[in-house]
């Protein structure tokens, strides 16, 4: 293995030029020009100078981000509690060592950084263990399962001095950054209202237990969550619709669009003042437990009202449902102010007056962190040791606002939130949801 200093050496900046060119296709030329000077050169592409990366959680997303990382680093190890998934990943990344237990993988001195593609209920324990083993971390969103986990993680990143990037990749999409920067600089006047629209989840069930596939260690997969019989609908991909493992689309998609809402308000290290929520379609007994359709209303100390609601016009993957009209309510983020509105989603932005999006910003007071490629930003930060665009505290607060919505959906009443103390005001019942009991042997002391 090469020394850290050698492997992170910088070569040329042709790649950074290409990144800017790609961004130019999406946003006005003036915006790209202004960003050009802030672009960072990409890390070395020489095989001997590339960081050594391990993938933990080799499902759909894990293998996707590892593929992205393999352009800039060497994927030297893969780990999964499902041996079939681990083997598929090992085929994809030839020469990668295969592990089942992430703790064994983290003992390896050959690994510089991990990519965490496990389900949400595993994110924090894996991330904390990786930081303790002096590895940098790219962790999928939502960064945590509970608000308490986020507080622990932020503290661990601070004390370890390691890099942590949260996989809320809309932060590295110039279209979203442009809209946030416009809103921050008063383009739509005083911001009064934000609406985040998220794909509705599935309301399905009841499901029946099934024989556990031989390749899967179901007990390990469940980890800290309470033990139950295996059902395919609880496991790969579908875990996100069970409150034992995740928060439904409220956290799955909220970690993207609510993240943008906080960024545009400059409150991405803070949070709302109140939250109340209504379940619109109740879960089916014996089926997915996360509410499929819902409405959440947040208020902030700055007076902005933020409504987060589900839409059935889009699939859980974000594409339009078959037959859904273009003018239907599709997922994205709408900002309304005293001088107009702007809507932004993946691949599209609109405004009450198109010129709101194209007119150059004269002497903007606020310039946002420039990143046009989320994974490249992580690799840049491995070398520079600078905080990434979606560092731990931002990932934690973006997850928190979604967790607050889920807690309000569980309780069905208005809750007051102290964003500085990160606790509900005089509400023992609500504060009880800030943590979750861990099933033994899993606990924070063992890692
Ligand atoms: N950023 C994005 O746009 C985006 C998109 C999709 C998914 N995600 C996130 O990625 C994560 C994974 O989602 P997915 O759809 O790939 O799920 P998945 O079920 O396809 O994959 C998860 C994998 O983790 C494995 N796993 C579970 N516990 C493990 C453990 N303790 N150690 C090692 N491996 C373990 C599972 O066996 C499975 O192979 C989720 O948190 C999800 O929210 C993010």
Short mmCIF file of C-alpha atoms and ligand atoms in Angstrom, two decimals:
data_model
loop_
_atom_site.label_atom_id
_atom_site.label_comp_id
_atom_site.label_asym_id
_atom_site.label_seq_id
_atom_site.Cartn_x
_atom_site.Cartn_y
_atom_site.Cartn_z
CA UNK A 1 0.00 0.00 0.00
CA UNK A 2 1.29 3.49 -0.84
CA UNK A 3 1.71 6.12 1.85
CA UNK A 4 -1.27 8.40 2.45
CA UNK A 5 0.58 11.46 1.19
CA UNK A 6 1.53 9.74 -2.08
CA UNK A 7 -1.86 8.29 -2.79
CA UNK A 8 -3.68 11.59 -2.34
CA UNK A 9 -1.32 13.55 -4.61
CA UNK A 10 -3.04 15.89 -7.07
CA UNK A 11 -2.54 15.56 -10.81
CA UNK A 12 -3.74 18.16 -13.30
CA UNK A 13 -7.20 19.67 -13.47
CA UNK A 14 -8.61 18.41 -16.75
CA UNK A 15 -11.30 16.50 -14.87
CA UNK A 16 -12.43 19.57 -12.97
CA UNK A 17 -12.88 21.37 -16.30
CA UNK A 18 -15.03 18.50 -17.56
CA UNK A 19 -17.15 18.59 -14.41
CA UNK A 20 -17.84 22.29 -14.91
CA UNK A 21 -18.74 21.71 -18.57
CA UNK A 22 -21.30 19.09 -17.58
CA UNK A 23 -22.80 21.47 -15.03
CA UNK A 24 -23.13 24.15 -17.73
CA UNK A 25 -25.82 22.12 -19.46
CA UNK A 26 -28.09 22.46 -16.41
CA UNK A 27 -27.79 26.02 -15.12
CA UNK A 28 -27.29 29.55 -16.53
CA UNK A 29 -23.85 30.37 -17.93
CA UNK A 30 -23.22 33.14 -15.38
CA UNK A 31 -23.63 30.66 -12.55
CA UNK A 32 -21.19 28.19 -14.07
CA UNK A 33 -18.67 30.97 -14.74
CA UNK A 34 -18.84 32.08 -11.12
CA UNK A 35 -18.36 28.52 -9.94
CA UNK A 36 -15.41 27.78 -12.20
CA UNK A 37 -12.94 29.57 -9.97
CA UNK A 38 -14.17 27.60 -6.94
CA UNK A 39 -13.82 24.17 -8.58
CA UNK A 40 -11.29 21.84 -7.06
CA UNK A 41 -9.00 19.59 -9.08
CA UNK A 42 -9.89 15.90 -8.98
CA UNK A 43 -7.64 13.43 -7.17
CA UNK A 44 -5.10 11.34 -8.99
CA UNK A 45 -6.26 8.66 -11.39
CA UNK A 46 -2.98 6.75 -11.16
CA UNK A 47 -3.78 3.27 -9.73
CA UNK A 48 -0.96 3.46 -7.18
CA UNK A 49 -2.06 6.81 -5.80
CA UNK A 50 -5.72 6.05 -5.22
CA UNK A 51 -7.41 5.67 -1.81
CA UNK A 52 -8.35 2.13 -0.80
CA UNK A 53 -12.09 1.80 -0.39
CA UNK A 54 -14.33 -0.82 1.25
CA UNK A 55 -18.03 -1.24 0.57
CA UNK A 56 -20.21 -2.30 3.52
CA UNK A 57 -23.73 -3.22 2.41
CA UNK A 58 -23.64 -4.48 -1.17
CA UNK A 59 -27.26 -3.93 -2.22
CA UNK A 60 -28.50 -1.81 -5.10
CA UNK A 61 -27.28 1.53 -3.80
CA UNK A 62 -24.07 0.24 -2.25
CA UNK A 63 -22.87 -1.28 -5.51
CA UNK A 64 -23.91 1.90 -7.35
CA UNK A 65 -21.84 4.23 -5.16
CA UNK A 66 -18.93 1.77 -5.16
CA UNK A 67 -18.98 1.87 -8.97
CA UNK A 68 -18.74 5.68 -8.79
CA UNK A 69 -15.95 5.45 -6.21
CA UNK A 70 -14.03 2.96 -8.35
CA UNK A 71 -13.27 5.77 -10.86
CA UNK A 72 -11.27 7.56 -8.17
CA UNK A 73 -10.19 4.86 -5.74
CA UNK A 74 -9.53 1.11 -5.56
CA UNK A 75 -12.39 -0.97 -4.12
CA UNK A 76 -10.29 -3.46 -2.11
CA UNK A 77 -12.96 -5.04 0.14
CA UNK A 78 -16.69 -5.76 0.15
CA UNK A 79 -18.87 -6.83 3.07
CA UNK A 80 -22.43 -8.08 3.36
CA UNK A 81 -24.47 -10.31 5.67
CA UNK A 82 -26.02 -11.75 2.49
CA UNK A 83 -23.26 -13.82 0.86
CA UNK A 84 -24.93 -13.63 -2.54
CA UNK A 85 -24.80 -9.82 -2.49
CA UNK A 86 -21.18 -9.90 -1.30
CA UNK A 87 -20.22 -12.32 -4.08
CA UNK A 88 -21.93 -10.19 -6.72
CA UNK A 89 -19.99 -7.18 -5.47
CA UNK A 90 -16.73 -9.16 -5.49
CA UNK A 91 -17.37 -10.01 -9.15
CA UNK A 92 -17.99 -6.33 -9.90
CA UNK A 93 -14.80 -5.23 -8.10
CA UNK A 94 -12.29 -7.87 -9.05
CA UNK A 95 -9.71 -8.67 -6.40
CA UNK A 96 -11.84 -7.22 -3.56
CA UNK A 97 -11.60 -9.23 -0.34
CA UNK A 98 -14.98 -10.54 0.88
CA UNK A 99 -16.21 -10.10 4.47
CA UNK A 100 -19.44 -10.85 6.30
CA UNK A 101 -18.69 -8.98 9.56
CA UNK A 102 -17.91 -5.27 9.17
CA UNK A 103 -15.89 -5.33 12.41
CA UNK A 104 -13.40 -7.77 10.84
CA UNK A 105 -13.18 -5.64 7.71
CA UNK A 106 -12.46 -2.55 9.79
CA UNK A 107 -9.42 -4.27 11.33
CA UNK A 108 -7.77 -4.17 7.91
CA UNK A 109 -4.96 -1.63 7.59
CA UNK A 110 -5.39 -1.79 3.82
CA UNK A 111 -8.64 0.22 3.93
CA UNK A 112 -8.62 4.05 4.02
CA UNK A 113 -12.33 4.76 3.71
CA UNK A 114 -15.64 2.94 3.73
CA UNK A 115 -18.83 3.36 1.74
CA UNK A 116 -21.84 2.54 3.89
CA UNK A 117 -24.73 1.12 1.84
CA UNK A 118 -26.42 -0.79 4.66
CA UNK A 119 -30.12 -0.25 5.56
CA UNK A 120 -30.80 2.80 7.77
CA UNK A 121 -30.91 0.86 11.08
CA UNK A 122 -27.29 -0.15 10.51
CA UNK A 123 -25.83 3.19 9.38
CA UNK A 124 -24.77 4.55 12.77
CA UNK A 125 -23.15 1.49 14.35
CA UNK A 126 -21.15 0.85 11.17
CA UNK A 127 -20.18 4.54 10.85
CA UNK A 128 -19.13 4.83 14.51
CA UNK A 129 -17.05 1.65 14.25
CA UNK A 130 -15.39 2.92 11.06
CA UNK A 131 -14.50 6.28 12.64
CA UNK A 132 -13.06 4.47 15.65
CA UNK A 133 -10.93 2.39 13.29
CA UNK A 134 -9.64 5.63 11.70
CA UNK A 135 -11.45 5.22 8.41
CA UNK A 136 -13.13 8.02 6.50
CA UNK A 137 -16.78 7.47 5.67
CA UNK A 138 -19.21 8.01 2.80
CA UNK A 139 -22.54 7.02 4.34
CA UNK A 140 -25.84 6.71 2.61
CA UNK A 141 -28.77 8.85 3.69
CA UNK A 142 -30.84 9.12 5.83
CA UNK A 143 -27.69 9.34 7.93
CA UNK A 144 -29.35 7.91 11.06
CA UNK A 145 -32.33 6.03 12.43
CA UNK A 146 -32.79 8.37 15.42
CA UNK A 147 -31.85 11.90 16.45
CA UNK A 148 -29.74 10.58 19.33
CA UNK A 149 -27.69 8.52 16.85
CA UNK A 150 -26.99 11.71 14.89
CA UNK A 151 -25.73 13.55 17.97
CA UNK A 152 -23.35 10.68 18.75
CA UNK A 153 -22.11 10.56 15.18
CA UNK A 154 -21.46 14.31 14.94
CA UNK A 155 -19.46 14.14 18.18
CA UNK A 156 -17.48 11.12 16.93
CA UNK A 157 -16.59 12.85 13.64
CA UNK A 158 -15.40 15.90 15.57
CA UNK A 159 -13.20 13.98 17.98
CA UNK A 160 -11.81 11.58 15.37
CA UNK A 161 -10.98 14.26 12.79
CA UNK A 162 -12.17 11.88 10.06
CA UNK A 163 -14.11 12.87 6.94
CA UNK A 164 -17.80 11.96 6.66
CA UNK A 165 -19.89 12.62 3.57
CA UNK A 166 -23.66 11.97 3.71
CA UNK A 167 -25.15 10.54 0.53
CA UNK A 168 -27.70 13.35 0.00
CA UNK A 169 -26.33 13.90 -3.48
CA UNK A 170 -28.72 16.72 -4.46
CA UNK A 171 -26.20 18.93 -2.61
CA UNK A 172 -23.84 18.31 -5.52
CA UNK A 173 -26.41 19.01 -8.23
CA UNK A 174 -25.83 22.56 -9.57
CA UNK A 175 -29.54 22.99 -10.25
CA UNK A 176 -30.42 22.58 -6.57
CA UNK A 177 -27.47 24.70 -5.47
CA UNK A 178 -28.47 27.52 -7.83
CA UNK A 179 -32.03 27.59 -6.46
CA UNK A 180 -30.82 27.54 -2.84
CA UNK A 181 -28.37 30.34 -3.59
CA UNK A 182 -31.09 32.42 -5.29
CA UNK A 183 -33.45 31.96 -2.34
CA UNK A 184 -30.68 32.74 0.16
CA UNK A 185 -29.94 35.98 -1.70
CA UNK A 186 -33.53 37.23 -1.76
CA UNK A 187 -34.40 36.47 -5.40
CA UNK A 188 -38.01 35.72 -4.44
CA UNK A 189 -38.13 38.46 -1.79
CA UNK A 190 -38.82 37.38 1.74
CA UNK A 191 -39.20 33.62 1.90
CA UNK A 192 -42.56 32.77 3.45
CA UNK A 193 -43.39 29.17 2.58
CA UNK A 194 -41.66 25.96 1.51
CA UNK A 195 -43.42 22.85 0.24
CA UNK A 196 -41.48 19.61 -0.04
CA UNK A 197 -43.31 16.94 -2.01
CA UNK A 198 -42.18 13.33 -1.53
CA UNK A 199 -43.32 10.15 -3.30
CA UNK A 200 -45.95 8.30 -1.24
CA UNK A 201 -44.89 4.93 0.15
CA UNK A 202 -46.65 1.62 -0.41
CA UNK A 203 -49.55 0.64 1.90
CA UNK A 204 -49.31 -3.13 1.62
CA UNK A 205 -49.69 -6.24 3.71
CA UNK A 206 -50.29 -8.36 5.66
CA UNK A 207 -47.12 -10.34 4.91
CA UNK A 208 -46.34 -13.94 5.86
CA UNK A 209 -43.11 -15.34 7.31
CA UNK A 210 -41.05 -17.31 4.80
CA UNK A 211 -38.00 -19.62 5.02
CA UNK A 212 -34.82 -17.57 5.40
CA UNK A 213 -32.65 -17.79 2.28
CA UNK A 214 -29.51 -19.85 3.00
CA UNK A 215 -27.23 -17.03 1.85
CA UNK A 216 -28.68 -14.54 4.39
CA UNK A 217 -27.74 -14.14 8.08
CA UNK A 218 -31.14 -12.78 9.08
CA UNK A 219 -30.19 -12.27 12.73
CA UNK A 220 -27.17 -10.17 11.72
CA UNK A 221 -29.28 -8.26 9.17
CA UNK A 222 -31.77 -7.33 11.95
CA UNK A 223 -28.92 -6.20 14.22
CA UNK A 224 -30.17 -3.82 16.91
CA UNK A 225 -33.79 -4.02 15.72
CA UNK A 226 -36.16 -6.32 17.57
CA UNK A 227 -36.13 -9.91 16.40
CA UNK A 228 -38.89 -11.28 14.20
CA UNK A 229 -39.44 -14.02 11.66
CA UNK A 230 -37.99 -13.52 8.20
CA UNK A 231 -40.23 -12.02 5.53
CA UNK A 232 -38.84 -10.91 2.17
CA UNK A 233 -40.87 -7.70 2.50
CA UNK A 234 -38.91 -6.73 5.65
CA UNK A 235 -35.53 -7.26 4.08
CA UNK A 236 -33.74 -6.07 0.91
CA UNK A 237 -35.07 -2.82 -0.55
CA UNK A 238 -38.43 -3.03 1.30
CA UNK A 239 -36.92 -2.42 4.77
CA UNK A 240 -37.45 1.34 4.30
CA UNK A 241 -41.22 0.98 4.84
CA UNK A 242 -40.87 -0.46 8.37
CA UNK A 243 -40.41 1.84 11.35
CA UNK A 244 -38.13 -0.80 12.91
CA UNK A 245 -35.52 -0.11 10.24
CA UNK A 246 -36.35 3.26 8.67
CA UNK A 247 -39.02 5.97 8.41
CA UNK A 248 -40.79 5.31 5.10
CA UNK A 249 -40.58 7.85 2.30
CA UNK A 250 -40.65 10.61 4.94
CA UNK A 251 -36.99 9.81 5.68
CA UNK A 252 -36.07 8.04 2.42
CA UNK A 253 -37.00 11.00 0.17
CA UNK A 254 -37.14 13.61 2.93
CA UNK A 255 -33.37 13.20 3.38
CA UNK A 256 -33.10 14.67 -0.13
CA UNK A 257 -35.82 17.32 -0.43
CA UNK A 258 -35.99 18.43 3.22
CA UNK A 259 -32.21 18.75 3.09
CA UNK A 260 -32.64 21.26 0.25
CA UNK A 261 -35.33 23.13 2.24
CA UNK A 262 -32.91 23.58 5.17
CA UNK A 263 -30.04 24.57 2.86
CA UNK A 264 -32.11 27.29 1.20
CA UNK A 265 -33.01 28.75 4.61
CA UNK A 266 -29.45 28.53 5.95
CA UNK A 267 -30.80 26.34 8.75
CA UNK A 268 -28.90 23.19 7.89
CA UNK A 269 -27.21 23.16 11.29
CA UNK A 270 -30.47 23.85 13.08
CA UNK A 271 -34.09 22.82 12.69
CA UNK A 272 -37.75 23.73 13.08
CA UNK A 273 -39.49 25.23 16.11
CA UNK A 274 -42.71 23.19 15.84
CA UNK A 275 -43.96 20.17 13.94
CA UNK A 276 -47.39 18.62 13.53
CA UNK A 277 -48.49 15.86 11.21
CA UNK A 278 -51.42 13.88 9.91
CA UNK A 279 -51.43 10.32 8.57
CA UNK A 280 -53.58 10.28 5.42
CA UNK A 281 -53.46 6.54 4.71
CA UNK A 282 -53.07 4.25 7.69
CA UNK A 283 -50.73 1.25 7.51
CA UNK A 284 -52.37 -2.16 7.04
CA UNK A 285 -52.14 -4.46 10.09
CA UNK A 286 -49.34 -6.99 9.58
CA UNK A 287 -47.94 -4.93 6.69
CA UNK A 288 -45.54 -2.03 6.24
CA UNK A 289 -45.62 0.12 9.38
CA UNK A 290 -44.44 3.50 8.01
CA UNK A 291 -47.34 5.77 7.01
CA UNK A 292 -47.65 5.68 3.22
CA UNK A 293 -49.42 9.03 2.75
CA UNK A 294 -49.06 11.96 5.09
CA UNK A 295 -48.88 15.69 5.62
CA UNK A 296 -46.38 17.36 7.95
CA UNK A 297 -46.28 21.05 8.85
CA UNK A 298 -43.17 22.69 10.32
CA UNK A 299 -42.65 26.25 11.53
CA UNK A 300 -39.26 27.89 12.01
CA UNK A 301 -38.03 30.71 14.24
CA UNK A 302 -37.57 32.83 11.05
CA UNK A 303 -41.34 32.70 10.43
CA UNK A 304 -41.17 30.35 7.42
CA UNK A 305 -43.87 27.68 7.21
CA UNK A 306 -42.78 24.39 5.69
CA UNK A 307 -45.27 21.78 4.52
CA UNK A 308 -44.01 18.31 3.63
CA UNK A 309 -46.51 16.09 1.90
CA UNK A 310 -46.62 12.84 -0.02
CA UNK A 311 -47.77 12.49 -3.61
CA UNK A 312 -49.16 9.45 -5.42
CA UNK A 313 -48.19 10.90 -8.82
CA UNK A 314 -44.68 9.44 -8.50
CA UNK A 315 -43.38 5.93 -7.83
CA UNK A 316 -41.24 5.16 -4.78
CA UNK A 317 -38.22 5.51 -7.10
CA UNK A 318 -39.23 9.06 -8.06
CA UNK A 319 -40.33 8.45 -11.67
CA UNK A 320 -43.87 9.52 -12.65
CA UNK A 321 -46.56 6.87 -12.06
CA UNK A 322 -47.90 5.45 -15.29
CA UNK A 323 -50.60 7.80 -16.59
CA UNK A 324 -49.68 10.64 -14.20
CA UNK A 325 -50.05 13.98 -15.93
CA UNK A 326 -47.03 16.31 -16.14
CA UNK A 327 -49.04 18.97 -14.29
CA UNK A 328 -49.83 16.57 -11.40
CA UNK A 329 -48.13 17.14 -8.05
CA UNK A 330 -44.66 15.66 -8.62
CA UNK A 331 -41.91 15.37 -6.04
CA UNK A 332 -39.59 18.34 -5.52
CA UNK A 333 -39.25 21.53 -3.50
CA UNK A 334 -41.25 24.74 -3.94
CA UNK A 335 -40.10 28.02 -2.40
CA UNK A 336 -42.60 30.89 -2.15
CA UNK A 337 -41.67 34.45 -1.29
CA UNK A 338 -43.07 37.94 -1.41
CA UNK A 339 -41.70 38.39 -5.00
CA UNK A 340 -42.49 35.04 -6.61
CA UNK A 341 -41.91 31.30 -6.41
CA UNK A 342 -39.35 28.75 -7.60
CA UNK A 343 -39.81 24.97 -7.89
CA UNK A 344 -36.85 22.60 -8.21
CA UNK A 345 -36.61 18.87 -8.67
CA UNK A 346 -34.23 16.40 -10.30
CA UNK A 347 -33.62 17.58 -13.87
CA UNK A 348 -36.11 20.47 -13.79
CA UNK A 349 -36.67 23.90 -12.25
CA UNK A 350 -39.50 26.39 -12.82
CA UNK A 351 -40.42 29.81 -11.51
CA UNK A 352 -43.35 32.22 -11.43
CA UNK A 353 -41.23 34.30 -13.86
CA UNK A 354 -38.55 32.31 -15.76
CA UNK A 355 -36.20 35.26 -15.43
CA UNK A 356 -36.00 34.60 -11.67
CA UNK A 357 -33.85 31.59 -12.53
CA UNK A 358 -31.63 33.15 -15.19
CA UNK A 359 -30.91 36.77 -14.17
CA UNK A 360 -27.40 36.99 -12.70
CA UNK A 361 -27.12 37.67 -8.99
CA UNK A 362 -25.59 41.10 -8.44
CA UNK A 363 -23.04 40.96 -5.61
CA UNK A 364 -24.56 37.96 -3.81
CA UNK A 365 -24.11 38.08 -0.05
CA UNK A 366 -24.24 34.31 0.32
CA UNK A 367 -22.23 31.86 -1.77
CA UNK A 368 -22.83 28.19 -1.13
CA UNK A 369 -20.33 25.33 -1.03
CA UNK A 370 -19.52 24.29 -4.60
CA UNK A 371 -19.62 20.61 -5.39
CA UNK A 372 -20.72 19.32 -8.78
CA UNK A 373 -20.10 15.64 -8.10
CA UNK A 374 -20.89 14.15 -4.72
CA UNK A 375 -18.43 11.25 -4.83
CA UNK A 376 -15.63 13.38 -6.34
CA UNK A 377 -16.21 15.89 -3.52
CA UNK A 378 -15.68 13.06 -1.01
CA UNK A 379 -12.42 12.08 -2.70
CA UNK A 380 -11.31 15.72 -2.88
CA UNK A 381 -11.89 15.95 0.87
CA UNK A 382 -9.99 12.72 1.59
CA UNK A 383 -6.98 14.53 0.19
CA UNK A 384 -7.58 18.09 1.43
CA UNK A 385 -9.11 17.03 4.80
CA UNK A 386 -11.69 19.77 4.26
CA UNK A 387 -15.30 19.10 5.34
CA UNK A 388 -17.41 17.69 2.48
CA UNK A 389 -20.51 19.42 1.13
CA UNK A 390 -22.81 17.20 3.21
CA UNK A 391 -20.71 16.68 6.31
CA UNK A 392 -21.95 14.87 9.43
CA UNK A 393 -23.80 17.72 11.12
CA UNK A 394 -25.65 18.65 7.93
CA UNK A 395 -26.54 15.00 7.24
CA UNK A 396 -27.68 14.66 10.85
CA UNK A 397 -29.88 17.79 10.79
CA UNK A 398 -31.39 16.82 7.43
CA UNK A 399 -32.27 13.41 8.85
CA UNK A 400 -33.52 15.03 12.09
CA UNK A 401 -36.14 17.18 10.38
CA UNK A 402 -37.49 13.98 8.79
CA UNK A 403 -37.36 12.04 12.08
CA UNK A 404 -39.32 14.89 13.69
CA UNK A 405 -41.99 14.41 11.02
CA UNK A 406 -42.13 10.67 11.71
CA UNK A 407 -42.44 11.28 15.48
CA UNK A 408 -45.25 13.79 14.88
CA UNK A 409 -46.98 11.22 12.63
CA UNK A 410 -46.70 8.64 15.41
CA UNK A 411 -48.10 11.02 18.05
CA UNK A 412 -50.62 12.94 15.95
CA UNK A 413 -50.28 16.21 17.89
CA UNK A 414 -48.34 19.45 17.68
CA UNK A 415 -44.82 19.26 19.14
CA UNK A 416 -42.43 22.02 20.16
CA UNK A 417 -38.79 21.43 19.22
CA UNK A 418 -35.75 23.11 20.73
CA UNK A 419 -33.30 22.98 17.83
CA UNK A 420 -30.33 24.13 19.97
CA UNK A 421 -30.82 21.52 22.70
CA UNK A 422 -32.16 18.98 20.20
CA UNK A 423 -35.06 17.96 22.38
CA UNK A 424 -38.82 18.43 22.53
CA UNK A 425 -39.95 21.11 24.97
CA UNK A 426 -41.48 19.61 28.14
CA UNK A 427 -42.65 16.47 26.35
CA UNK A 428 -41.42 13.21 27.84
CA UNK A 429 -43.41 11.04 25.49
CA UNK A 430 -42.02 12.72 22.37
CA UNK A 431 -38.49 12.76 23.79
CA UNK A 432 -38.81 9.00 24.22
CA UNK A 433 -38.65 8.67 20.43
CA UNK A 434 -35.24 10.37 20.17
CA UNK A 435 -33.56 7.05 20.93
CA UNK A 436 -34.40 3.40 20.27
CA UNK A 437 -33.69 0.40 22.41
CA UNK A 438 -30.95 -1.81 21.01
CA UNK A 439 -31.34 -5.56 20.92
CA UNK A 440 -28.41 -7.36 22.53
CA UNK A 441 -25.57 -7.94 21.88
CA UNK A 442 -25.56 -4.64 19.95
CA UNK A 443 -24.71 -1.50 21.92
CA UNK A 444 -22.45 1.53 21.59
CA UNK A 445 -19.78 0.20 23.97
CA UNK A 446 -18.97 -2.80 21.83
CA UNK A 447 -17.59 -0.68 18.99
N1 LIG B 1 -28.64 8.52 -2.15
C1 LIG B 1 -29.60 7.92 -2.81
O1 LIG B 1 -30.16 8.43 -3.78
C2 LIG B 1 -30.01 6.53 -2.38
C3 LIG B 1 -30.70 5.70 -3.27
C4 LIG B 1 -31.05 4.42 -2.84
C5 LIG B 1 -30.76 4.01 -1.54
N2 LIG B 1 -30.11 4.86 -0.71
C6 LIG B 1 -29.79 4.43 0.68
O2 LIG B 1 -28.87 3.36 0.64
C7 LIG B 1 -29.11 2.45 1.71
C8 LIG B 1 -29.26 1.04 1.14
O3 LIG B 1 -30.39 1.00 0.30
P1 LIG B 1 -30.58 -0.15 -0.79
O4 LIG B 1 -31.78 0.20 -1.56
O5 LIG B 1 -29.31 -0.39 -1.52
O6 LIG B 1 -30.90 -1.38 0.15
P2 LIG B 1 -30.64 -2.95 -0.13
O7 LIG B 1 -31.54 -3.69 0.77
O8 LIG B 1 -30.69 -3.21 -1.59
O9 LIG B 1 -29.12 -3.13 0.33
C9 LIG B 1 -28.68 -3.11 1.66
C10 LIG B 1 -27.58 -4.16 1.77
O10 LIG B 1 -26.99 -4.08 3.07
C11 LIG B 1 -26.80 -5.41 3.56
N3 LIG B 1 -26.65 -5.39 5.01
C12 LIG B 1 -27.61 -5.33 5.96
N4 LIG B 1 -27.05 -5.29 7.19
C13 LIG B 1 -25.71 -5.35 7.01
C14 LIG B 1 -24.60 -5.36 7.88
N5 LIG B 1 -24.74 -5.28 9.20
N6 LIG B 1 -23.35 -5.45 7.33
C15 LIG B 1 -23.17 -5.53 6.00
N7 LIG B 1 -24.21 -5.51 5.12
C16 LIG B 1 -25.45 -5.42 5.62
C17 LIG B 1 -28.01 -6.15 3.05
O11 LIG B 1 -27.84 -7.55 3.11
C18 LIG B 1 -28.10 -5.59 1.63
O12 LIG B 1 -27.29 -6.31 0.73
C19 LIG B 1 -30.36 2.96 2.42
O13 LIG B 1 -30.01 3.65 3.56
C20 LIG B 1 -31.00 3.88 1.42
O14 LIG B 1 -31.74 4.93 2.00
C21 LIG B 1 -29.73 6.09 -1.11
#
